[in-house]
Coordinates of C-alpha atoms in Angstrom, one line a residue:
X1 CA 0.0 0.0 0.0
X2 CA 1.6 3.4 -1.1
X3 CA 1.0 6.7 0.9
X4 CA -1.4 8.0 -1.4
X5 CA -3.2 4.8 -0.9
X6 CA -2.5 3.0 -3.9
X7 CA -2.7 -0.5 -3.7
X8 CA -0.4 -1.8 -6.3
X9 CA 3.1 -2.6 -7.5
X10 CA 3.4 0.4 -9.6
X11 CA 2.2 3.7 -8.5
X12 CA 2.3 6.0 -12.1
X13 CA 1.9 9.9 -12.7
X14 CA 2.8 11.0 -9.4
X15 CA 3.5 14.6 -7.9
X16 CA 6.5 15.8 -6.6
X17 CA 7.1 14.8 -3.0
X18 CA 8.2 11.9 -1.1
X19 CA 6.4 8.4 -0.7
X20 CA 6.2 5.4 1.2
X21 CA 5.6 2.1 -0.1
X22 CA 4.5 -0.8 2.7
X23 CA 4.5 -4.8 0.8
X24 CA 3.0 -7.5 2.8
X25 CA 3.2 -10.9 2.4
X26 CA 1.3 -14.0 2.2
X27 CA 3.1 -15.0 5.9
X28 CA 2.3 -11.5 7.3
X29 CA 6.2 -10.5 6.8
X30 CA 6.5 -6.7 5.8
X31 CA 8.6 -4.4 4.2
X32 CA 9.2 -0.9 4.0
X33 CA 10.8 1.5 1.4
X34 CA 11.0 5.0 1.0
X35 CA 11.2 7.3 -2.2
X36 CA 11.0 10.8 -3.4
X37 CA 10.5 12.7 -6.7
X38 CA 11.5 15.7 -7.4
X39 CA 10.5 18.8 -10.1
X40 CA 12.5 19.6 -13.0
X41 CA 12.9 23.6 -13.4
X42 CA 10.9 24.5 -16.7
X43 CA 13.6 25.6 -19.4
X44 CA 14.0 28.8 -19.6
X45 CA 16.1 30.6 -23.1
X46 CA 17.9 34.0 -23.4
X47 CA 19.0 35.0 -26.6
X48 CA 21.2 37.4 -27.7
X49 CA 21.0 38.5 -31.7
X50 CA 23.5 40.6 -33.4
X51 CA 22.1 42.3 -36.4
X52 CA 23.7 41.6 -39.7
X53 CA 25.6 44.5 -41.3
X54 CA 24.8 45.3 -45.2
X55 CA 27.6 44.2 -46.3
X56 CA 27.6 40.2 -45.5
X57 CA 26.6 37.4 -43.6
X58 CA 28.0 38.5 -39.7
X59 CA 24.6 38.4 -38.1
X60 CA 24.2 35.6 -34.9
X61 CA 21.9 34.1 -32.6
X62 CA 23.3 33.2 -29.1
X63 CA 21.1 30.8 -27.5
X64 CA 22.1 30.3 -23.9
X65 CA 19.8 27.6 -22.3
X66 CA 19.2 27.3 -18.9
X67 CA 16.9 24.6 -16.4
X68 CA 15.2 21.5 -17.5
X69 CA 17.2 18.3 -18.0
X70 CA 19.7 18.3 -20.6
X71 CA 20.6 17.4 -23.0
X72 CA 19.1 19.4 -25.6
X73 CA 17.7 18.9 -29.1
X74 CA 18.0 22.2 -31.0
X75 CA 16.1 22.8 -34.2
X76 CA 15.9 26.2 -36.4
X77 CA 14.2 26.6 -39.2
X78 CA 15.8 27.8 -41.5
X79 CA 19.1 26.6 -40.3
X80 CA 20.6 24.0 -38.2
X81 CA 21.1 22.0 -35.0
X82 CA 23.2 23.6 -33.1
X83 CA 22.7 25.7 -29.8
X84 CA 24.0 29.2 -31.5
X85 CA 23.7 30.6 -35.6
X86 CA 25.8 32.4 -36.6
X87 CA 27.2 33.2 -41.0
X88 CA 23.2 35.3 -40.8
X89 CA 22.3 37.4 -43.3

């Protein structure tokens, strides 16, 4: 029997916080175990975008990436992969 009084061998889509888990057996024997879970930070992004000039391709996205659980996937469209662009027109 679980804390939140689940009565099973797996306890899915739980909050944050700490649990406690009590298994009984068929002889009356018990044990005990204790867990928590705790939140990821949402991610959060700051950027930083330097302006192309008229004369070429020197513009930039810097992409700085911060919380959540890395690591990261990055995806621009148009673009790349990468966490920064830079070559921008």
């Amino acid at each position: 029997m679980w804390t939140n009084m689940f009565a099973g061998a797996v306890n899915n889509n739980l909050c944050a916080g700490s649990y406690t888990v009590t298994v009984t057996d068929l002889h009356s024997c018990t044990a005990i175990a204790n867990g928590s879970i705790s939140t990821i930070p949402p991610i959060v992004l700051n950027t930083v975008i330097t302006s192309a000039n008229c004369s070429g391709a020197d513009g930039a996205i810097d992409l700085t990436v911060t919380n959540g659980s890395g690591p990261f996937t990055y995806y621009w469209l148009p673009g790349g992969d990468t966490e920064d662009l830079d070559s921008l027109l």
